[in-house]
Coordinates of C-alpha atoms (C1' of nucleotides) in Angstrom, one line a residue:
Chain L
M19 CA 0.0 0.0 0.0
L20 CA 1.3 3.4 -0.9
D21 CA 0.3 6.8 0.6
I22 CA -2.7 8.1 -1.2
K23 CA -1.3 11.6 -1.0
F24 CA 1.8 10.4 -2.8
I25 CA -0.3 8.7 -5.5
R26 CA -2.3 11.9 -6.0
E27 CA 0.8 13.9 -6.4
N28 CA 2.8 11.4 -8.5
P29 CA 0.4 9.5 -10.8
D30 CA 3.1 9.3 -13.5
L31 CA 5.4 7.4 -11.1
I32 CA 2.6 4.9 -10.5
R33 CA 1.9 4.5 -14.2
Q34 CA 5.6 4.0 -14.8
A35 CA 5.9 1.5 -12.0
A36 CA 3.0 -0.6 -13.4
R37 CA 4.5 -0.5 -16.8
R38 CA 7.9 -1.6 -15.5
K39 CA 6.4 -4.4 -13.4
R40 CA 4.2 -5.5 -16.4
L41 CA 1.1 -5.0 -14.3
D42 CA -2.3 -3.9 -15.5
F43 CA -3.1 -1.0 -13.3
N44 CA -5.2 2.1 -14.1
V45 CA -4.2 5.1 -12.0
D46 CA -6.8 7.3 -13.4
Q47 CA -9.5 5.0 -12.2
L48 CA -8.1 5.2 -8.7
L49 CA -7.8 9.0 -8.9
S50 CA -11.4 9.4 -10.0
A51 CA -12.6 7.0 -7.3
D52 CA -10.4 9.0 -4.8
E53 CA -11.9 12.3 -5.8
N54 CA -15.4 10.9 -5.6
R55 CA -14.7 9.3 -2.2
K56 CA -13.3 12.5 -0.9
K57 CA -16.2 14.6 -2.1
I58 CA -18.8 12.3 -0.5
L59 CA -16.8 12.1 2.7
Q60 CA -16.8 15.8 2.9
E61 CA -20.6 16.0 2.4
I62 CA -21.0 13.3 5.1
E63 CA -18.8 15.2 7.5
E64 CA -20.9 18.4 7.0
L65 CA -24.1 16.5 7.6
R66 CA -22.7 14.8 10.7
A67 CA -21.6 18.2 12.0
K68 CA -25.1 19.5 11.5
Q69 CA -26.6 16.4 13.2
N70 CA -24.2 16.7 16.1
R71 CA -25.1 20.3 16.7
A72 CA -28.8 19.5 16.6
S73 CA -28.4 16.6 18.9
E74 CA -26.7 18.8 21.4
R75 CA -29.6 21.2 21.3
I76 CA -32.0 18.4 22.0
A77 CA -29.9 17.3 24.9
A78 CA -30.1 20.8 26.4
L79 CA -34.0 20.7 26.3
K80 CA -35.4 19.6 29.7
N81 CA -38.9 18.8 28.5
E82 CA -39.3 15.3 27.0
E83 CA -42.1 16.5 24.7
E84 CA -39.9 19.2 23.3
Q85 CA -37.1 16.7 22.7
D86 CA -39.5 14.4 20.8
A87 CA -40.7 17.3 18.6
A88 CA -37.1 18.4 17.9
A89 CA -36.0 14.8 17.2
K90 CA -38.8 14.5 14.6
D91 CA -37.2 17.2 12.5
L92 CA -33.9 15.3 12.5
R93 CA -35.3 12.1 10.9
E94 CA -35.1 13.6 7.5
L95 CA -31.5 14.6 7.9
K96 CA -30.8 11.1 9.2
E97 CA -32.3 9.6 6.1
I98 CA -30.2 11.8 3.8
L99 CA -27.1 10.9 5.8
S100 CA -27.7 7.2 5.7
K101 CA -28.1 7.3 1.9
K102 CA -24.9 9.2 1.6
E103 CA -23.2 6.7 3.9
Y104 CA -24.4 3.9 1.7
E105 CA -23.0 5.6 -1.3
Y106 CA -19.7 6.2 0.6
R107 CA -19.4 2.5 1.6
K108 CA -19.7 1.5 -2.1
I109 CA -17.1 4.0 -3.4
D110 CA -14.8 3.3 -0.4
G111 CA -14.9 -0.4 -1.2
E112 CA -14.0 0.3 -4.8
W113 CA -11.3 2.7 -3.6
S114 CA -9.7 0.1 -1.2
K115 CA -9.8 -2.5 -3.8
L116 CA -7.8 -0.3 -6.2
M117 CA -5.5 0.8 -3.4
F118 CA -4.6 -2.8 -2.8
D119 CA -3.7 -3.1 -6.4
V120 CA -1.3 -0.1 -6.5
P121 CA 2.2 -1.5 -7.2
N122 CA 5.2 -0.3 -5.2
I123 CA 7.7 1.7 -7.2
P124 CA 10.8 -0.3 -8.3
D125 CA 14.1 1.4 -7.6
P126 CA 15.7 3.0 -10.6
S127 CA 18.6 0.5 -10.4
V128 CA 16.2 -2.4 -11.0
P129 CA 16.8 -3.7 -14.5
D130 CA 13.9 -3.4 -16.9
G131 CA 12.6 -6.6 -18.3
E132 CA 9.8 -9.1 -18.3
T133 CA 11.0 -12.3 -16.7
E134 CA 13.7 -14.1 -14.8
R135 CA 15.7 -14.1 -18.0
D136 CA 16.0 -10.4 -17.9
S137 CA 17.7 -10.3 -14.5
K138 CA 21.0 -8.6 -14.3
E139 CA 24.1 -10.3 -12.8
I140 CA 25.6 -8.1 -10.0
R141 CA 28.5 -10.3 -8.9
K142 CA 29.8 -13.8 -8.9
W143 CA 31.6 -15.9 -6.3
G144 CA 33.5 -19.2 -6.6
E145 CA 34.4 -21.5 -9.5
P146 CA 32.4 -24.6 -10.2
K147 CA 34.5 -27.6 -9.3
K148 CA 36.0 -29.4 -12.2
I149 CA 34.0 -32.6 -12.6
D150 CA 35.8 -35.0 -14.9
F151 CA 32.9 -37.3 -15.1
E152 CA 29.2 -37.0 -16.0
P153 CA 27.6 -35.3 -13.0
K154 CA 24.5 -36.9 -11.7
D155 CA 21.5 -34.8 -11.0
H156 CA 20.1 -34.5 -7.5
I157 CA 17.3 -36.9 -8.1
S158 CA 19.5 -39.7 -9.0
L159 CA 21.9 -38.9 -6.1
L160 CA 19.0 -38.9 -3.7
S161 CA 18.0 -42.3 -4.9
S162 CA 21.5 -43.9 -5.1
L163 CA 22.5 -42.6 -1.7
N164 CA 19.1 -43.5 -0.3
L165 CA 18.4 -40.0 1.0
A166 CA 14.8 -39.5 -0.1
D167 CA 11.7 -41.4 -1.0
L168 CA 9.8 -39.5 -3.6
Q169 CA 7.5 -42.3 -4.7
R170 CA 6.2 -42.9 -1.2
G171 CA 6.2 -39.2 -0.7
A172 CA 3.7 -38.9 -3.6
K173 CA 1.7 -41.9 -2.3
V174 CA 1.3 -40.4 1.2
S175 CA 1.4 -36.7 0.6
G176 CA 0.4 -36.3 -3.1
F177 CA 2.0 -34.5 -5.9
R178 CA 5.4 -32.9 -4.9
G179 CA 5.3 -35.0 -1.7
Y180 CA 8.6 -36.3 -0.3
F181 CA 10.3 -38.1 2.6
L182 CA 13.8 -37.2 3.5
K183 CA 15.9 -40.0 4.9
N184 CA 19.2 -40.9 6.5
E185 CA 22.1 -38.5 6.0
A186 CA 19.8 -36.0 4.3
V187 CA 18.0 -35.7 7.6
I188 CA 21.1 -35.1 9.6
L189 CA 22.4 -32.7 6.9
S190 CA 19.2 -30.7 7.2
L191 CA 19.5 -30.4 11.0
A192 CA 23.2 -29.5 10.5
L193 CA 22.3 -26.7 8.2
W194 CA 19.7 -25.2 10.5
Q195 CA 22.1 -25.4 13.5
F196 CA 25.0 -24.0 11.4
V197 CA 22.9 -21.0 10.3
F198 CA 21.7 -20.1 13.8
D199 CA 25.3 -20.5 15.0
E200 CA 26.5 -18.1 12.3
F201 CA 24.1 -15.4 13.6
R202 CA 24.9 -16.1 17.2
A203 CA 27.2 -13.1 17.7
S204 CA 24.9 -10.8 15.7
N205 CA 22.0 -8.7 16.9
Y206 CA 19.5 -10.8 15.0
E207 CA 16.9 -12.2 17.5
P208 CA 16.4 -16.0 17.0
I209 CA 12.7 -16.9 16.5
L210 CA 10.7 -20.0 15.9
A211 CA 7.7 -18.6 14.1
P212 CA 4.2 -20.0 13.7
A213 CA 3.1 -21.3 10.3
L214 CA -0.6 -20.8 10.9
V215 CA -1.4 -17.2 10.3
R216 CA -4.5 -15.1 10.1
E217 CA -5.6 -13.5 6.9
E218 CA -4.7 -9.9 7.9
N219 CA -1.0 -10.8 8.0
L220 CA -1.2 -12.0 4.4
F221 CA -2.8 -8.8 3.3
G222 CA -0.2 -6.9 5.4
S223 CA 2.8 -8.5 3.9
G224 CA 1.4 -7.9 0.4
H225 CA 0.7 -11.5 -0.6
F226 CA -3.0 -10.9 -0.6
P227 CA -5.3 -10.1 -2.3
Q228 CA -3.5 -11.1 -5.5
S229 CA -1.8 -14.4 -4.6
R230 CA -4.7 -16.1 -2.8
E231 CA -4.4 -19.3 -4.9
D232 CA -0.8 -19.8 -3.8
V233 CA -1.7 -20.2 -0.2
Y234 CA -3.3 -23.0 1.7
K235 CA -6.4 -22.2 3.8
T236 CA -7.6 -24.3 6.7
Q237 CA -11.2 -25.0 7.7
D238 CA -10.7 -22.5 10.5
D239 CA -10.0 -19.7 8.1
V240 CA -6.4 -19.4 9.2
Y241 CA -3.7 -19.9 6.5
L242 CA -0.5 -21.9 6.2
S243 CA 2.2 -19.4 5.8
A244 CA 4.4 -19.6 2.7
T245 CA 7.4 -18.0 4.6
A246 CA 8.3 -16.7 8.1
E247 CA 8.2 -13.2 6.6
I248 CA 4.4 -13.3 7.1
P249 CA 4.2 -14.1 10.9
L250 CA 7.3 -12.0 11.4
M251 CA 5.7 -8.9 9.8
G252 CA 2.6 -9.5 11.8
F253 CA 4.7 -9.6 15.0
H254 CA 4.8 -5.9 15.4
S255 CA 1.5 -5.0 13.6
G256 CA -0.4 -2.2 15.1
E257 CA 2.5 -1.2 17.3
V258 CA 4.3 2.1 17.7
L259 CA 7.9 1.4 18.3
D260 CA 10.5 3.8 19.6
E261 CA 13.1 5.1 17.2
T262 CA 15.8 4.0 19.6
D263 CA 14.5 0.3 19.3
L264 CA 15.2 0.3 15.6
P265 CA 16.4 -1.5 13.6
K266 CA 14.6 -4.7 14.7
K267 CA 16.4 -7.7 13.3
Y268 CA 15.1 -11.2 13.4
L269 CA 16.2 -14.7 12.3
A270 CA 13.2 -17.0 12.1
F271 CA 12.8 -20.7 11.4
S272 CA 9.5 -21.9 10.1
P273 CA 7.9 -24.6 8.0
C274 CA 6.7 -23.1 4.7
F275 CA 3.7 -24.1 2.6
R276 CA 3.1 -23.3 -1.0
R277 CA 0.4 -24.5 -3.4
E278 CA 2.5 -23.7 -6.4
A279 CA -0.8 -23.3 -8.3
G280 CA 0.7 -21.7 -11.3
S281 CA 3.7 -24.0 -11.8
Y282 CA 2.3 -27.4 -12.6
G283 CA 4.6 -27.9 -15.6
R284 CA 7.8 -26.7 -13.9
D285 CA 10.3 -28.6 -11.8
T286 CA 7.9 -31.5 -11.3
K287 CA 10.6 -33.9 -10.4
G288 CA 12.9 -33.8 -7.4
I289 CA 13.0 -31.5 -4.5
Y290 CA 13.4 -28.1 -6.1
R291 CA 9.8 -27.0 -5.9
L292 CA 7.8 -28.4 -3.0
H293 CA 4.5 -27.8 -1.3
E294 CA 6.2 -28.0 2.1
F295 CA 9.7 -27.1 3.1
F296 CA 11.7 -25.3 5.8
K297 CA 13.3 -22.0 5.8
I298 CA 15.3 -19.7 8.1
E299 CA 14.4 -16.1 7.2
Q300 CA 16.0 -12.8 8.1
L301 CA 13.9 -9.8 8.5
I302 CA 14.6 -6.2 9.4
L303 CA 12.3 -3.3 10.4
S304 CA 14.1 0.0 10.1
V305 CA 13.5 3.7 10.2
A306 CA 11.9 5.3 7.2
D307 CA 15.0 6.1 5.2
H308 CA 15.9 4.9 1.7
Q309 CA 19.6 4.9 2.3
D310 CA 19.1 2.8 5.4
S311 CA 17.1 0.3 3.3
V312 CA 19.9 0.1 0.7
K313 CA 22.4 -0.4 3.5
F314 CA 20.4 -3.1 5.2
H315 CA 19.6 -4.8 1.9
E316 CA 23.3 -5.2 1.3
E317 CA 23.7 -6.5 4.9
L318 CA 21.0 -9.1 4.5
T319 CA 22.4 -10.2 1.2
G320 CA 25.9 -10.3 2.6
N321 CA 24.8 -12.4 5.5
S322 CA 23.5 -15.0 3.2
E323 CA 26.5 -14.8 0.9
K324 CA 28.7 -15.6 3.9
I325 CA 26.6 -18.7 4.5
V326 CA 26.7 -19.9 0.9
Q327 CA 30.5 -19.2 0.8
A328 CA 31.1 -21.1 4.0
L329 CA 29.3 -24.0 2.4
G330 CA 31.6 -23.7 -0.6
L331 CA 28.8 -23.3 -3.2
P332 CA 29.6 -21.2 -6.2
Y333 CA 26.9 -18.6 -6.7
R334 CA 26.0 -15.3 -8.4
I335 CA 23.9 -12.4 -7.2
V336 CA 21.3 -11.1 -9.7
A337 CA 19.0 -8.1 -9.5
A338 CA 15.5 -9.3 -10.4
A339 CA 14.0 -7.7 -13.5
S340 CA 11.2 -5.2 -13.0
G341 CA 8.6 -7.6 -14.5
D342 CA 9.7 -10.4 -12.2
L343 CA 9.3 -8.2 -9.0
G344 CA 6.3 -8.7 -6.7
R345 CA 3.8 -5.9 -6.4
A346 CA 5.1 -5.0 -3.0
H347 CA 8.8 -5.0 -3.8
V348 CA 11.1 -2.1 -4.4
K349 CA 14.1 -4.2 -5.3
T350 CA 15.1 -7.8 -5.1
Y351 CA 18.4 -9.6 -5.3
D352 CA 18.4 -13.4 -5.8
I353 CA 21.3 -15.5 -4.8
E354 CA 21.6 -18.3 -7.4
V355 CA 23.7 -21.3 -6.6
W356 CA 25.5 -23.4 -9.3
I357 CA 23.7 -26.6 -10.3
P358 CA 26.2 -28.8 -12.1
S359 CA 23.7 -31.2 -13.8
E360 CA 21.9 -28.2 -15.3
R361 CA 25.0 -26.2 -16.0
R362 CA 23.4 -23.1 -14.7
F363 CA 22.7 -21.1 -11.6
R364 CA 19.4 -21.5 -9.8
E365 CA 17.7 -19.4 -7.1
S366 CA 18.4 -20.4 -3.5
H367 CA 17.8 -17.0 -1.7
S368 CA 15.7 -14.0 -2.3
S369 CA 16.6 -10.7 -0.7
S370 CA 14.1 -7.7 -0.9
Y371 CA 13.1 -4.4 0.5
Y372 CA 9.7 -2.8 0.5
H373 CA 10.0 0.7 2.0
D374 CA 6.7 1.3 3.9
F375 CA 4.5 -0.8 1.6
Q376 CA 4.0 -3.6 4.1
T377 CA 4.3 -1.6 7.3
R378 CA 1.6 0.8 6.1
R379 CA -0.8 -2.1 5.7
L380 CA 0.2 -3.6 9.0
N381 CA 0.3 -0.3 10.8
I382 CA 3.8 -0.7 12.1
R383 CA 5.0 2.7 13.1
Y384 CA 7.7 4.4 15.2
R385 CA 8.0 7.7 16.9
D386 CA 10.9 9.6 15.5
K387 CA 13.1 12.0 17.5
T388 CA 10.7 14.9 16.9
G389 CA 7.8 12.9 18.3
K390 CA 6.2 12.4 14.9
S391 CA 4.9 8.9 14.1
R392 CA 6.1 7.3 10.9
F393 CA 5.8 4.0 9.2
C394 CA 8.9 1.7 9.5
Y395 CA 10.6 0.3 6.4
S396 CA 10.8 -3.5 6.0
L397 CA 13.3 -5.9 4.4
N398 CA 13.8 -9.6 4.3
N399 CA 16.0 -12.3 2.9
T400 CA 16.4 -16.1 3.1
A401 CA 19.1 -17.3 5.3
I402 CA 18.8 -21.0 4.2
A403 CA 16.0 -23.0 2.7
T404 CA 15.9 -26.8 3.0
P405 CA 15.6 -29.1 1.3
R406 CA 16.3 -26.9 -1.8
I407 CA 19.9 -26.1 -0.8
L408 CA 20.6 -29.9 -0.6
I409 CA 20.4 -30.0 -4.4
A410 CA 23.4 -27.7 -4.7
I411 CA 25.3 -29.5 -1.9
L412 CA 24.7 -33.0 -3.3
E413 CA 25.5 -32.0 -6.9
N414 CA 28.5 -29.8 -6.3
F415 CA 30.2 -32.2 -3.8
Q416 CA 29.6 -35.4 -5.6
R417 CA 32.6 -37.6 -6.5
A418 CA 33.3 -40.0 -9.3
D419 CA 32.5 -43.0 -7.1
G420 CA 29.0 -41.7 -6.6
S421 CA 29.6 -40.6 -3.0
V422 CA 29.1 -37.0 -1.8
E423 CA 31.4 -35.0 0.5
I424 CA 30.0 -33.0 3.3
P425 CA 31.0 -29.3 3.3
E426 CA 33.7 -29.0 5.9
I427 CA 31.9 -26.4 7.9
L428 CA 29.0 -28.8 8.5
Q429 CA 31.1 -31.8 9.5
K430 CA 31.2 -30.9 13.1
Y431 CA 27.4 -31.0 13.1
T432 CA 26.9 -34.1 10.9
K433 CA 29.7 -36.1 12.5
F434 CA 30.3 -37.7 9.1
N435 CA 32.2 -36.3 6.1
L436 CA 31.0 -38.5 3.3
I437 CA 27.7 -40.0 2.1
K438 CA 28.3 -43.3 0.5
P439 CA 26.2 -45.0 -2.1
V440 CA 24.2 -48.0 -1.0
F441 CA 23.7 -51.1 -3.0
S442 CA 20.7 -52.5 -1.2
D443 CA 17.7 -51.0 0.4
R444 CA 18.6 -50.1 4.0
Chain S
rG1 C1' -15.8 -29.2 22.8
rG2 C1' -18.6 -26.9 27.2
rA3 C1' -19.5 -23.0 31.3
rG4 C1' -18.5 -18.2 33.1
rG5 C1' -15.8 -13.2 33.2
rA6 C1' -13.3 -9.2 30.8
rG7 C1' -11.3 -5.8 26.7
rU8 C1' -11.6 2.3 27.8
rG9 C1' -5.8 7.0 25.9
rG10 C1' 1.7 5.8 26.8
rC11 C1' 0.2 2.9 31.6
rU12 C1' -3.6 2.3 35.6
rG13 C1' -8.7 3.0 36.2
rA14 C1' -13.9 5.4 36.6
rG15 C1' -18.1 6.0 33.5
rC16 C1' -23.0 1.8 31.6
rG17 C1' -28.1 6.6 26.6
rG18 C1' -27.4 13.5 26.2
rU19 C1' -22.4 19.5 29.9
rU20 C1' -17.7 13.2 28.3
rU21 C1' -14.3 18.6 24.6
rA22 C1' -13.5 10.2 28.5
rA23 C1' -13.2 11.7 35.8
rG24 C1' -9.0 10.5 39.1
rG25 C1' -4.0 8.7 39.4
rC26 C1' 0.9 7.5 37.2
rG27 C1' 4.2 8.8 33.4
rC28 C1' 5.9 12.6 30.0
rC29 C1' 6.4 18.0 28.3
rG30 C1' 6.3 23.3 29.8
rG31 C1' 6.1 26.9 33.8
rU32 C1' 6.3 28.9 39.1
rC33 C1' 9.4 28.3 43.4
rU34 C1' 15.1 27.3 43.9
rC35 C1' 22.1 28.7 43.5
rG36 C1' 20.6 24.0 41.2
rA37 C1' 17.6 19.7 42.0
rA38 C1' 13.7 17.1 44.6
rA39 C1' 8.9 18.1 46.6
rA40 C1' 4.7 21.1 46.0
rC41 C1' 1.7 24.0 42.9
rC42 C1' -0.2 25.7 37.8
rG43 C1' -0.9 24.4 32.6
rG44 C1' -0.4 20.9 28.6
rU45 C1' -0.5 15.6 27.0
rU46 C1' -4.8 9.4 22.2
rA47 C1' -4.5 8.8 17.2
rG48 C1' -6.1 9.4 12.0
rG49 C1' -8.5 12.5 8.2
rG50 C1' -10.2 17.3 6.2
rA51 C1' -10.7 23.1 5.6
rG52 C1' -7.5 27.4 6.4
rC53 C1' -1.5 31.8 5.3
rA54 C1' -2.5 31.4 10.4
rA55 C1' -5.2 31.6 14.9
rU56 C1' -8.7 28.1 14.7
rC57 C1' -12.6 25.0 13.2
rC58 C1' -15.0 20.3 11.5
rC59 C1' -15.3 14.7 11.1
rU60 C1' -13.8 10.0 13.0
rU61 C1' -11.5 7.1 17.1
rC62 C1' -13.5 3.5 24.1
rG63 C1' -11.2 -4.7 20.8
rU64 C1' -13.5 -5.2 15.4
rG65 C1' -17.9 -5.0 12.3
rA66 C1' -23.1 -4.4 11.8
rG67 C1' -27.7 -2.6 14.1
rU68 C1' -31.3 0.4 17.4
rU69 C1' -31.8 5.9 18.4
rC70 C1' -32.5 12.7 17.0
rA71 C1' -28.1 11.1 20.0
rA72 C1' -23.9 5.0 21.7
rA73 C1' -17.8 4.0 25.5
rU74 C1' -22.9 3.1 27.5
rC75 C1' -28.4 -0.9 24.5
rU76 C1' -28.7 -5.4 20.7
rC77 C1' -26.3 -9.0 17.4
rA78 C1' -21.9 -11.3 15.2
rC79 C1' -16.7 -11.8 15.3
rC80 C1' -11.7 -11.3 17.6
rU81 C1' -8.5 -11.5 21.9
rC82 C1' -7.3 -12.4 27.0
rC83 C1' -8.5 -14.6 31.9
rU84 C1' -10.9 -18.7 35.2
rC85 C1' -13.1 -23.6 35.4
rC86 C1' -14.5 -28.5 33.1
rG87 C1' -13.4 -32.0 29.1
rC88 C1' -9.7 -33.8 25.5
rC89 C1' -4.5 -33.8 24.3
rA90 C1' 1.9 -34.1 22.4

RNA sequence: GGAGGAGUGGCUGAGCGGUUUAAGGCGCCGGUCUCGAAAACCGGUUAGGGAGCAAUCCCUUCGUGAGUUCAAAUCUCACCUCCUCCGCCA
């Protein structure tokens, strides 16, 4: 959600934002709804003022008969008022609907383009290991090393279902432990976040109303969160923080659920795209300052780079193209790790900032030094997502004999340094 | 799942149809007093929107939404949250 005053004063910026994000949004429709709404609201306020004054006069009358007589005269006013109010509710509903559709404005540095293919490489780290044999893909490694059961996963859980087994389990636990340890000395507060969230949080974070079909809904009308960003943004909703408490930094683990409604044809095999996974997410609430957002965006991205570097995975940072940005986003960096079997980089982390788009919806404010209340700015980034990151680890660390090395940094957690192929079902 | 009770400003807490522009207290800000401070005393102090150069004025806001009424913090209904008890439960 953007400030209506800003929209009134900068309709061209909104038009341009919609064009860059490849969204169909009609600013003029909003502006005319806005004008209409404002006009009716002013009329209602005048009528209410009139009614309030008349009511006060009635209250001053001591005689009940006099009161009744005076009240009679007000019924007509009341009728006009309620008609106006009905009109207002209608236009206000229209107005809100449009307001929820207004895209946030992409930063000028965001590369223009339609899809993922138009993203721009910012920097690169590491060299893919020389593999002098035909590298197996993660699906065949999972199978030969007995690390997952995808058939039974589908039988029990349905399409995209999976069981992780044996060393893959220990490796997952090791990754989570390692990441929380990496942040131990930092001022990121560790959190285990709920996955069940109320609808308002999904609106607040900018996932609703557009992406309803991507989210699971329970029979109690609470939803299964697609990321800890959602409960974490809801954490401070409706609060007025003190400027001295900012920035707030969180590191949250949660299960994540995604319907993947629009991606039936894509990544249908393996564990790249799942309905159910686990993620540790970083999130920052900061003061309302663009330069701060830029600074913290780099910090969040840098934190994740350190993790991927420590794991020894070659990666690159790309700035997502304008058309690939979510409605709520100002700018997004993806970390893409090297996948040997595909000979390409694929997304493992996503680091974004939003200015006050989310905090305005969630009403997360702070009192600045002058005592004025302002909306915080928000940012978030993946710290690690499992099992997806296992794909990169398995493929990059595979050896000619079919075994897989464990990244050195994880060995103190896993207590083993090699995953060996099995030749019979364990 | 069942039975009760409760949600009021930054906090505490009164009000239960109309001088409520929400009492009182705490906190905070300003002032008087003081060499300075504390105490005491005086004044100010919810938030959002709108009109105006400004002084100021208007509307909304007592968990949320709908309703009754000329008028709702106050009455009715639904929902949300918290507390107590019973049941179930890792």
